[in-house]
Coordinates of N, CA and C in Angstrom, one line a residue:
Chain A
A1 N -7.6 -2.4 17.5 CA -6.8 -2.8 16.4 C -7.6 -2.6 15.1
Q2 N -6.9 -2.3 14.0 CA -7.6 -2.1 12.8 C -7.5 -3.3 11.9
K3 N -8.5 -3.5 11.1 CA -8.5 -4.6 10.2 C -9.3 -4.2 8.9
V4 N -8.8 -4.7 7.8 CA -9.5 -4.5 6.5 C -9.7 -5.9 5.8
T5 N -10.9 -6.2 5.4 CA -11.2 -7.5 4.8 C -11.7 -7.3 3.4
Q6 N -11.0 -8.0 2.5 CA -11.5 -8.1 1.1 C -11.8 -9.5 0.9
A7 N -13.1 -9.9 1.0 CA -13.5 -11.3 1.1 C -13.3 -11.9 -0.3
Q8 N -13.4 -11.2 -1.4 CA -13.2 -11.8 -2.7 C -11.7 -11.8 -3.0
T9 N -11.2 -13.0 -3.1 CA -9.7 -13.1 -3.4 C -9.5 -13.0 -4.9
E10 N -10.5 -13.5 -5.7 CA -10.3 -13.5 -7.1 C -11.7 -13.3 -7.8
I11 N -11.7 -12.4 -8.8 CA -12.9 -12.3 -9.6 C -12.6 -12.3 -11.0
S12 N -13.4 -13.0 -11.8 CA -13.2 -13.1 -13.2 C -14.4 -12.6 -14.0
V13 N -14.3 -11.7 -14.9 CA -15.4 -11.2 -15.6 C -15.0 -11.1 -17.1
V14 N -16.0 -10.9 -17.9 CA -15.8 -10.7 -19.3 C -15.8 -9.2 -19.6
E15 N -15.0 -8.8 -20.5 CA -15.0 -7.4 -20.9 C -16.4 -6.8 -21.0
K16 N -16.5 -5.6 -20.6 CA -17.7 -4.8 -20.6 C -18.7 -5.1 -19.5
E17 N -18.4 -6.1 -18.7 CA -19.3 -6.3 -17.6 C -18.9 -5.3 -16.5
D18 N -19.9 -5.1 -15.6 CA -19.6 -4.3 -14.4 C -19.2 -5.2 -13.3
V19 N -18.3 -4.7 -12.4 CA -17.8 -5.5 -11.3 C -17.6 -4.7 -10.1
T20 N -18.0 -5.2 -8.9 CA -17.9 -4.5 -7.7 C -16.9 -5.3 -6.8
L21 N -15.9 -4.6 -6.2 CA -15.0 -5.1 -5.3 C -15.3 -4.7 -3.9
D22 N -15.5 -5.7 -3.0 CA -16.0 -5.3 -1.7 C -14.8 -5.1 -0.7
C23 N -15.1 -4.2 0.2 CA -14.1 -3.9 1.3 C -14.8 -3.6 2.6
V24 N -14.5 -4.3 3.6 CA -15.1 -4.1 4.9 C -14.0 -3.8 5.9
Y25 N -14.1 -2.8 6.8 CA -13.1 -2.4 7.7 C -13.5 -2.4 9.1
E26 N -12.6 -2.5 10.0 CA -12.8 -2.4 11.4 C -11.9 -1.4 12.0
T27 N -12.4 -0.5 12.8 CA -11.6 0.5 13.5 C -12.4 1.1 14.7
R28 N -11.7 1.4 15.7 CA -12.3 2.1 16.9 C -12.2 3.6 16.7
D29 N -11.5 4.1 15.8 CA -11.3 5.5 15.6 C -12.6 6.1 15.0
T30 N -12.9 7.3 15.4 CA -14.0 8.0 14.9 C -13.6 8.8 13.6
T31 N -12.3 9.1 13.5 CA -11.8 9.7 12.3 C -10.8 8.8 11.7
Y32 N -10.9 8.6 10.4 CA -10.0 7.7 9.8 C -10.1 7.9 8.2
Y33 N -9.2 7.3 7.5 CA -9.1 7.5 6.1 C -9.1 6.1 5.3
L34 N -9.8 6.1 4.2 CA -9.8 4.9 3.4 C -9.3 5.1 2.1
F35 N -8.6 4.1 1.5 CA -7.9 4.2 0.2 C -8.2 3.0 -0.6
W36 N -8.1 3.2 -1.9 CA -8.0 2.0 -2.8 C -6.7 2.2 -3.7
Y37 N -6.0 1.1 -3.8 CA -4.8 1.1 -4.7 C -4.9 0.0 -5.7
K38 N -4.3 0.2 -6.8 CA -4.3 -0.8 -7.9 C -2.9 -1.3 -8.1
Q39 N -2.7 -2.6 -8.2 CA -1.4 -3.2 -8.5 C -1.5 -4.0 -9.8
P40 N -1.1 -3.4 -10.9 CA -1.2 -4.1 -12.2 C -0.1 -5.2 -12.3
P41 N -0.1 -6.0 -13.3 CA 0.9 -7.1 -13.4 C 2.3 -6.6 -13.4
S42 N 2.6 -5.3 -13.7 CA 3.9 -4.8 -13.7 C 4.4 -4.6 -12.3
G43 N 3.5 -4.6 -11.3 CA 3.9 -4.6 -9.9 C 3.9 -3.4 -9.1
E44 N 3.8 -2.2 -9.7 CA 3.7 -1.0 -8.9 C 2.4 -0.8 -8.2
L45 N 2.3 0.0 -7.2 CA 1.1 0.3 -6.5 C 0.6 1.7 -6.9
V46 N -0.6 1.7 -7.5 CA -1.1 3.0 -8.0 C -2.3 3.5 -7.2
F47 N -2.2 4.7 -6.7 CA -3.2 5.2 -5.9 C -4.5 5.5 -6.7
L48 N -5.6 5.2 -6.2 CA -6.9 5.4 -6.9 C -7.8 6.5 -6.3
I49 N -8.0 6.3 -5.0 CA -8.9 7.2 -4.3 C -8.6 7.2 -2.8
R50 N -8.9 8.3 -2.1 CA -9.0 8.3 -0.6 C -10.3 8.9 -0.2
R51 N -10.7 8.5 0.9 CA -12.0 9.0 1.5 C -11.8 9.2 3.0
N52 N -12.3 10.4 3.4 CA -12.3 10.7 4.9 C -13.5 10.1 5.5
S53 N -13.4 9.7 6.8 CA -14.5 9.1 7.4 C -15.7 10.0 7.6
F54 N -15.5 11.3 7.6 CA -16.6 12.2 7.8 C -17.2 12.7 6.5
D55 N -16.8 12.1 5.4 CA -17.3 12.4 4.1 C -17.9 11.2 3.4
E56 N -19.2 11.0 3.6 CA -19.8 9.8 3.0 C -20.4 9.9 1.6
Q57 N -20.0 11.0 1.0 CA -20.4 11.2 -0.4 C -19.8 10.1 -1.3
N58 N -20.6 9.5 -2.1 CA -20.0 8.6 -3.1 C -19.3 9.4 -4.2
E59 N -18.4 8.7 -4.8 CA -17.6 9.4 -5.8 C -17.5 8.6 -7.1
I60 N -17.5 9.3 -8.2 CA -17.4 8.7 -9.5 C -16.3 9.4 -10.3
S61 N -15.4 8.5 -10.9 CA -14.4 9.1 -11.7 C -14.3 8.2 -13.0
G62 N -14.9 8.7 -14.0 CA -14.9 7.9 -15.3 C -15.7 6.6 -15.1
R63 N -15.1 5.5 -15.3 CA -15.7 4.2 -15.2 C -15.7 3.7 -13.7
Y64 N -15.0 4.4 -12.9 CA -14.8 4.0 -11.5 C -15.8 4.7 -10.6
S65 N -16.3 4.0 -9.6 CA -17.1 4.7 -8.6 C -16.9 4.0 -7.3
W66 N -17.1 4.7 -6.2 CA -16.9 4.2 -4.9 C -18.1 4.5 -4.0
N67 N -18.5 3.5 -3.2 CA -19.6 3.6 -2.3 C -19.2 3.4 -0.9
F68 N -19.2 4.5 -0.1 CA -18.7 4.5 1.3 C -19.9 4.5 2.1
Q69 N -20.1 3.4 3.0 CA -21.2 3.4 3.9 C -20.7 3.1 5.3
K70 N -20.7 4.2 6.1 CA -20.2 4.1 7.4 C -21.0 3.1 8.3
S71 N -22.3 3.1 8.1 CA -23.2 2.2 8.9 C -22.8 0.8 8.8
T72 N -22.3 0.4 7.6 CA -21.9 -1.0 7.5 C -20.4 -1.2 7.4
S73 N -19.6 -0.1 7.6 CA -18.2 -0.1 7.6 C -17.7 -0.7 6.3
S74 N -18.2 -0.2 5.2 CA -17.8 -0.7 3.9 C -17.4 0.4 3.0
F75 N -16.5 0.1 2.1 CA -16.0 1.0 1.1 C -15.8 0.3 -0.2
N76 N -16.9 0.1 -0.9 CA -16.8 -0.8 -2.1 C -16.5 0.0 -3.4
F77 N -15.9 -0.7 -4.3 CA -15.4 -0.1 -5.5 C -16.0 -0.8 -6.7
T78 N -16.6 0.0 -7.6 CA -17.3 -0.6 -8.8 C -16.6 -0.1 -10.1
I79 N -16.3 -1.0 -11.0 CA -15.8 -0.7 -12.3 C -16.9 -0.9 -13.3
T80 N -17.3 0.1 -14.0 CA -18.3 -0.1 -15.0 C -17.7 -0.4 -16.4
A81 N -18.3 -1.2 -17.1 CA -17.9 -1.6 -18.5 C -16.4 -1.9 -18.4
S82 N -16.0 -3.0 -17.7 CA -14.7 -3.3 -17.4 C -13.9 -3.6 -18.8
Q83 N -12.6 -3.3 -18.7 CA -11.7 -3.5 -19.8 C -10.6 -4.4 -19.4
V84 N -9.9 -5.0 -20.4 CA -8.8 -5.9 -20.1 C -7.7 -5.2 -19.3
V85 N -7.5 -3.9 -19.5 CA -6.5 -3.2 -18.8 C -6.8 -3.0 -17.3
D86 N -8.0 -3.3 -16.9 CA -8.4 -3.2 -15.5 C -7.9 -4.4 -14.8
S87 N -7.4 -5.4 -15.4 CA -6.9 -6.6 -14.8 C -5.7 -6.3 -13.9
A88 N -5.9 -6.6 -12.6 CA -4.9 -6.2 -11.6 C -5.3 -6.7 -10.3
V89 N -4.5 -6.5 -9.3 CA -4.9 -6.8 -7.9 C -5.3 -5.4 -7.3
Y90 N -6.4 -5.4 -6.6 CA -6.9 -4.1 -6.0 C -6.9 -4.2 -4.5
F91 N -6.3 -3.2 -3.9 CA -6.2 -3.2 -2.4 C -7.0 -2.1 -1.8
C92 N -7.7 -2.4 -0.8 CA -8.4 -1.4 0.1 C -7.5 -1.2 1.3
A93 N -7.4 0.0 1.8 CA -6.5 0.2 2.9 C -7.1 1.3 3.9
L94 N -6.7 1.2 5.1 CA -7.3 2.1 6.2 C -6.1 2.8 6.9
R95 N -6.3 4.0 7.2 CA -5.3 4.7 8.0 C -6.0 5.5 9.1
R96 N -5.4 5.4 10.3 CA -5.9 6.1 11.5 C -5.7 7.6 11.3
N97 N -6.4 8.3 12.1 CA -6.2 9.7 12.1 C -4.9 10.1 12.7
A98 N -4.5 9.4 13.8 CA -3.2 9.6 14.5 C -2.2 8.6 13.9
G99 N -1.4 9.0 13.0 CA -0.5 8.1 12.4 C -0.7 8.0 10.9
N100 N 0.3 7.5 10.2 CA 0.2 7.5 8.7 C 0.3 6.2 8.1
M101 N 0.5 5.2 8.9 CA 0.7 3.8 8.3 C -0.6 3.2 7.8
L102 N -0.5 2.6 6.7 CA -1.7 1.9 6.1 C -1.9 0.5 6.6
T103 N -3.1 0.1 6.8 CA -3.4 -1.3 7.1 C -4.2 -1.7 5.8
F104 N -3.6 -2.7 5.1 CA -4.1 -3.2 3.8 C -5.0 -4.4 4.0
G105 N -6.0 -4.5 3.2 CA -6.7 -5.7 3.0 C -5.9 -6.7 2.2
G106 N -6.4 -7.9 2.1 CA -5.6 -9.0 1.4 C -5.6 -8.9 -0.1
G107 N -6.4 -7.9 -0.6 CA -6.4 -7.7 -2.1 C -7.4 -8.6 -2.8
T108 N -7.9 -8.1 -3.9 CA -8.8 -8.8 -4.8 C -8.1 -8.8 -6.2
R109 N -7.9 -10.0 -6.7 CA -7.3 -10.1 -8.1 C -8.5 -10.1 -9.0
L110 N -8.5 -9.1 -9.9 CA -9.5 -9.0 -10.9 C -9.0 -9.4 -12.3
M111 N -9.6 -10.3 -12.9 CA -9.2 -10.8 -14.3 C -10.3 -10.4 -15.2
V112 N -10.0 -9.6 -16.2 CA -11.0 -9.2 -17.2 C -10.6 -9.9 -18.5
K113 N -11.5 -10.7 -19.0 CA -11.2 -11.5 -20.2 C -11.8 -10.8 -21.4
P114 N -11.1 -10.9 -22.5 CA -11.7 -10.3 -23.7 C -12.9 -11.0 -24.3
Chain B
D1 N 9.7 12.5 -14.2 CA 10.5 12.4 -13.0 C 9.8 11.4 -12.0
T2 N 10.5 10.4 -11.6 CA 9.9 9.5 -10.6 C 9.8 10.1 -9.3
A3 N 8.6 9.9 -8.7 CA 8.3 10.5 -7.4 C 9.1 9.8 -6.2
V4 N 8.9 8.5 -6.2 CA 9.5 7.6 -5.2 C 10.3 6.5 -6.0
S5 N 11.6 6.5 -5.8 CA 12.4 5.5 -6.6 C 13.2 4.6 -5.7
Q6 N 13.2 3.4 -6.0 CA 13.9 2.4 -5.2 C 15.0 1.7 -6.1
T7 N 16.1 1.3 -5.5 CA 17.1 0.5 -6.2 C 17.7 -0.5 -5.3
P8 N 17.9 -1.7 -5.8 CA 17.7 -2.2 -7.1 C 16.2 -2.6 -7.3
K9 N 15.8 -2.9 -8.5 CA 14.4 -3.4 -8.7 C 14.4 -4.9 -8.4
Y10 N 15.5 -5.6 -8.7 CA 15.6 -7.0 -8.4 C 16.9 -7.3 -7.6
L11 N 16.8 -8.2 -6.6 CA 18.0 -8.5 -5.8 C 18.0 -10.0 -5.5
V12 N 19.0 -10.7 -5.9 CA 19.1 -12.1 -5.6 C 20.4 -12.3 -4.8
T13 N 20.3 -12.9 -3.7 CA 21.4 -13.0 -2.8 C 21.4 -14.3 -2.0
Q14 N 22.5 -14.7 -1.4 CA 22.5 -16.0 -0.7 C 22.1 -15.7 0.8
M15 N 21.7 -16.8 1.4 CA 21.4 -16.7 2.8 C 22.6 -16.3 3.6
G16 N 22.4 -15.5 4.7 CA 23.5 -15.1 5.5 C 24.1 -13.8 5.1
N17 N 23.8 -13.3 3.9 CA 24.4 -12.1 3.4 C 23.7 -10.9 4.0
D18 N 24.4 -9.7 4.0 CA 23.8 -8.5 4.4 C 23.6 -7.6 3.1
K19 N 22.4 -7.0 3.0 CA 22.1 -6.3 1.8 C 21.3 -5.0 2.2
S20 N 21.3 -4.0 1.2 CA 20.6 -2.8 1.4 C 19.7 -2.5 0.2
I21 N 18.6 -1.9 0.5 CA 17.8 -1.3 -0.6 C 17.6 0.2 -0.4
K22 N 17.8 0.9 -1.5 CA 17.8 2.4 -1.3 C 16.5 2.9 -1.8
C23 N 16.1 4.0 -1.2 CA 14.8 4.7 -1.5 C 15.0 6.2 -1.5
E24 N 14.5 6.8 -2.5 CA 14.6 8.3 -2.5 C 13.2 8.9 -3.0
Q25 N 12.8 10.0 -2.4 CA 11.6 10.6 -2.8 C 11.9 12.1 -3.1
N26 N 11.3 12.6 -4.2 CA 11.5 14.0 -4.6 C 10.2 14.8 -4.5
L27 N 9.4 14.4 -3.6 CA 8.1 15.0 -3.4 C 8.1 16.0 -2.2
G28 N 9.2 16.1 -1.5 CA 9.3 17.0 -0.4 C 8.5 16.5 0.8
H29 N 8.1 15.2 0.8 CA 7.3 14.7 1.9 C 8.2 14.5 3.2
D30 N 7.5 14.6 4.3 CA 8.3 14.5 5.6 C 8.3 13.1 6.2
T31 N 7.5 12.2 5.7 CA 7.4 10.8 6.3 C 7.6 9.8 5.2
M32 N 8.4 8.8 5.5 CA 8.7 7.7 4.6 C 8.4 6.3 5.3
Y33 N 8.2 5.3 4.5 CA 7.8 4.0 5.0 C 8.5 2.9 4.2
W34 N 8.5 1.7 4.9 CA 8.8 0.5 4.2 C 7.7 -0.5 4.4
Y35 N 7.2 -1.1 3.3 CA 6.2 -2.1 3.4 C 6.8 -3.4 2.8
K36 N 6.3 -4.5 3.3 CA 6.7 -5.8 2.7 C 5.5 -6.5 2.1
Q37 N 5.6 -7.0 0.9 CA 4.6 -7.8 0.3 C 5.0 -9.2 0.1
D38 N 4.3 -10.2 0.7 CA 4.8 -11.5 0.7 C 4.3 -12.2 -0.6
S39 N 4.5 -13.5 -0.7 CA 4.2 -14.3 -1.9 C 2.7 -14.4 -2.1
K40 N 1.9 -14.2 -1.1 CA 0.5 -14.2 -1.2 C -0.1 -12.8 -1.4
K41 N 0.8 -11.9 -1.7 CA 0.4 -10.5 -2.0 C -0.1 -9.7 -0.7
F42 N 0.1 -10.2 0.5 CA -0.3 -9.4 1.6 C 0.8 -8.3 1.8
L43 N 0.3 -7.1 2.0 CA 1.1 -6.0 2.3 C 1.1 -5.6 3.7
K44 N 2.3 -5.4 4.3 CA 2.3 -5.1 5.7 C 3.4 -4.0 6.0
I45 N 3.0 -3.1 6.9 CA 3.9 -2.0 7.2 C 5.1 -2.6 8.0
M46 N 6.3 -2.1 7.7 CA 7.5 -2.5 8.5 C 7.9 -1.3 9.4
F47 N 8.1 -0.1 8.7 CA 8.6 1.0 9.4 C 7.9 2.3 8.9
S48 N 7.7 3.2 9.8 CA 7.3 4.6 9.5 C 8.4 5.5 10.1
Y49 N 8.8 6.5 9.3 CA 9.9 7.3 9.8 C 9.8 8.8 9.3
N50 N 9.8 9.7 10.2 CA 10.1 11.1 9.8 C 11.2 11.6 10.7
N51 N 11.5 12.9 10.5 CA 12.8 13.3 11.2 C 12.6 13.4 12.7
K52 N 11.5 13.1 13.2 CA 11.3 13.1 14.6 C 11.1 11.7 15.2
E53 N 10.6 10.8 14.5 CA 10.2 9.5 15.1 C 10.3 8.3 14.2
L54 N 10.8 7.2 14.7 CA 10.8 6.0 14.0 C 9.8 5.1 14.7
I55 N 8.9 4.6 13.9 CA 7.9 3.6 14.4 C 8.1 2.3 13.8
I56 N 8.3 1.3 14.6 CA 8.7 0.0 14.1 C 7.5 -1.0 14.3
N57 N 7.1 -1.7 13.3 CA 6.1 -2.8 13.5 C 6.8 -3.9 14.4
E58 N 6.2 -4.2 15.5 CA 6.9 -5.1 16.4 C 7.1 -6.5 15.9
T59 N 6.5 -6.8 14.8 CA 6.7 -8.2 14.2 C 8.0 -8.2 13.3
V60 N 8.6 -7.0 13.1 CA 9.8 -7.0 12.2 C 11.0 -7.4 12.9
P61 N 11.7 -8.4 12.5 CA 13.0 -8.8 13.1 C 14.0 -7.7 13.2
N62 N 14.8 -7.7 14.2 CA 15.8 -6.6 14.4 C 16.9 -6.7 13.4
R63 N 16.9 -7.8 12.5 CA 17.9 -7.8 11.4 C 17.6 -6.7 10.4
F64 N 16.4 -6.2 10.4 CA 16.0 -5.2 9.5 C 16.1 -3.8 10.2
S65 N 16.8 -2.9 9.5 CA 16.9 -1.6 10.1 C 16.9 -0.5 9.0
P66 N 16.0 0.5 9.3 CA 16.0 1.6 8.3 C 17.0 2.7 8.7
K67 N 17.6 3.3 7.6 CA 18.5 4.3 7.9 C 18.2 5.5 7.0
S68 N 18.1 6.7 7.6 CA 17.7 7.9 6.8 C 18.8 8.9 6.9
P69 N 19.6 9.1 5.8 CA 20.7 10.1 5.8 C 20.1 11.5 5.7
D70 N 18.9 11.7 5.2 CA 18.2 13.0 5.1 C 16.8 12.7 4.8
K71 N 16.0 13.8 4.8 CA 14.5 13.7 4.6 C 14.1 13.0 3.4
A72 N 14.9 13.0 2.3 CA 14.5 12.5 1.0 C 14.9 11.0 0.9
H73 N 15.6 10.4 1.8 CA 16.0 9.1 1.7 C 15.7 8.2 2.9
L74 N 15.3 7.0 2.6 CA 15.1 6.0 3.7 C 15.6 4.7 3.1
N75 N 16.7 4.2 3.5 CA 17.3 3.0 3.1 C 16.9 1.9 4.0
L76 N 16.9 0.7 3.5 CA 16.5 -0.5 4.3 C 17.7 -1.5 4.3
H77 N 18.3 -1.7 5.5 CA 19.4 -2.6 5.6 C 18.9 -3.9 6.2
I78 N 19.4 -5.0 5.7 CA 18.9 -6.3 6.2 C 20.2 -7.2 6.4
N79 N 20.3 -7.6 7.6 CA 21.5 -8.4 8.0 C 21.1 -9.9 8.1
S80 N 22.1 -10.7 7.8 CA 21.9 -12.2 7.9 C 20.6 -12.7 7.2
L81 N 20.6 -12.4 6.0 CA 19.3 -12.7 5.2 C 18.9 -14.2 5.4
E82 N 17.6 -14.4 5.5 CA 17.0 -15.7 5.6 C 16.1 -16.0 4.4
L83 N 15.8 -17.3 4.1 CA 14.9 -17.6 3.0 C 13.6 -16.9 3.1
G84 N 13.1 -16.8 4.3 CA 11.8 -16.2 4.6 C 11.7 -14.7 4.3
D85 N 12.9 -14.1 4.1 CA 12.9 -12.6 3.8 C 12.6 -12.4 2.3
S86 N 12.5 -13.4 1.5 CA 12.2 -13.3 0.1 C 10.8 -12.7 0.0
A87 N 10.7 -11.5 -0.7 CA 9.4 -10.8 -0.8 C 9.7 -9.6 -1.7
V88 N 8.6 -8.8 -1.9 CA 8.8 -7.5 -2.6 C 8.7 -6.5 -1.5
Y89 N 9.6 -5.6 -1.5 CA 9.7 -4.5 -0.5 C 9.4 -3.2 -1.2
F90 N 8.4 -2.5 -0.6 CA 8.0 -1.2 -1.2 C 8.3 -0.1 -0.3
C91 N 8.9 0.9 -0.8 CA 9.1 2.2 -0.1 C 8.0 3.1 -0.5
A92 N 7.6 4.0 0.5 CA 6.5 5.0 0.2 C 6.8 6.2 1.0
S93 N 6.1 7.3 0.6 CA 6.3 8.6 1.3 C 4.9 9.3 1.3
S94 N 4.8 10.1 2.3 CA 3.6 11.0 2.4 C 3.9 12.2 3.2
Q95 N 3.0 13.2 3.2 CA 3.2 14.4 3.9 C 2.3 14.3 5.2
E96 N 3.0 14.2 6.4 CA 2.3 14.0 7.6 C 1.4 15.1 8.1
R97 N 1.9 16.3 7.8 CA 1.2 17.5 8.4 C -0.2 17.6 7.7
I98 N -0.4 17.1 6.5 CA -1.7 17.1 5.9 C -2.2 15.7 6.1
Q99 N -3.1 15.4 7.0 CA -3.4 14.1 7.4 C -3.9 13.2 6.3
N100 N -4.6 13.7 5.4 CA -5.3 12.8 4.5 C -4.6 12.7 3.1
T101 N -3.4 13.0 3.1 CA -2.7 12.7 1.8 C -2.4 11.3 1.6
E102 N -2.5 10.9 0.4 CA -2.2 9.5 0.1 C -0.7 9.2 0.2
A103 N -0.4 7.9 0.3 CA 1.0 7.5 0.2 C 1.4 7.2 -1.2
F104 N 2.6 7.7 -1.6 CA 3.1 7.4 -3.0 C 4.1 6.3 -2.8
F105 N 4.0 5.3 -3.7 CA 4.8 4.1 -3.5 C 5.9 4.1 -4.6
G106 N 7.0 3.5 -4.3 CA 8.0 3.2 -5.3 C 7.6 1.9 -6.1
Q107 N 8.4 1.5 -7.0 CA 8.0 0.4 -7.9 C 8.3 -0.9 -7.3
G108 N 8.9 -1.0 -6.1 CA 9.1 -2.2 -5.4 C 10.5 -2.8 -5.7
T109 N 11.0 -3.6 -4.8 CA 12.3 -4.3 -5.0 C 12.0 -5.8 -4.7
R110 N 12.1 -6.6 -5.7 CA 11.9 -8.0 -5.5 C 13.2 -8.7 -4.9
L111 N 13.1 -9.1 -3.7 CA 14.3 -9.7 -3.0 C 14.1 -11.2 -3.0
T112 N 15.1 -11.9 -3.6 CA 15.1 -13.4 -3.6 C 16.3 -13.9 -2.8
V113 N 16.1 -14.7 -1.8 CA 17.2 -15.2 -1.0 C 17.3 -16.7 -1.3
V114 N 18.4 -17.1 -1.7 CA 18.6 -18.5 -2.1 C 19.6 -19.2 -1.2

């Protein structure tokens, strides 16, 4: 069975602080895919990144960066110099190689205060 | 142009009624999904469907049924609505043949059963 755990249910930071959202996953598959989605207050789910299990390179996109560590089954997400517009619920998700359904973590609500 | 669109965005109905939520994708994807997000923001897969196979999450009551008139549409029918069905329902699509494509989500339908 697959499982995704986002232990931080809520994080509050002040604008311009850096913040890291944790994601730990469990799977017996050797090939799998990891994702992060953002759900702003308006409610839609916005894709941020996907990562294949065989690609452990970290990735940076503007103020966003992702740290994938297979040894600890973690796929953490860091926002540098946070902004109020980053306030949202962030979901980490896992997909098996065989099949396309996503298993989501419980989400982390990030509140960025001015 | 909206990639995945759902209608209606809001649906308020009484217990015992039958209702449908429509979903259309214009991405040419071959697989569509329905996810349920409960009041605690937990996202869970309900169905995965392509023109070959319907995969049902075993926890979904049989009052819920997906219907696909063609590859671009996957509607969700719910019979005998119950209070516990109140949630946000998300439609999504992806391309199955390319395993690591992300899923694109609709804007969600907030269903309230009174």
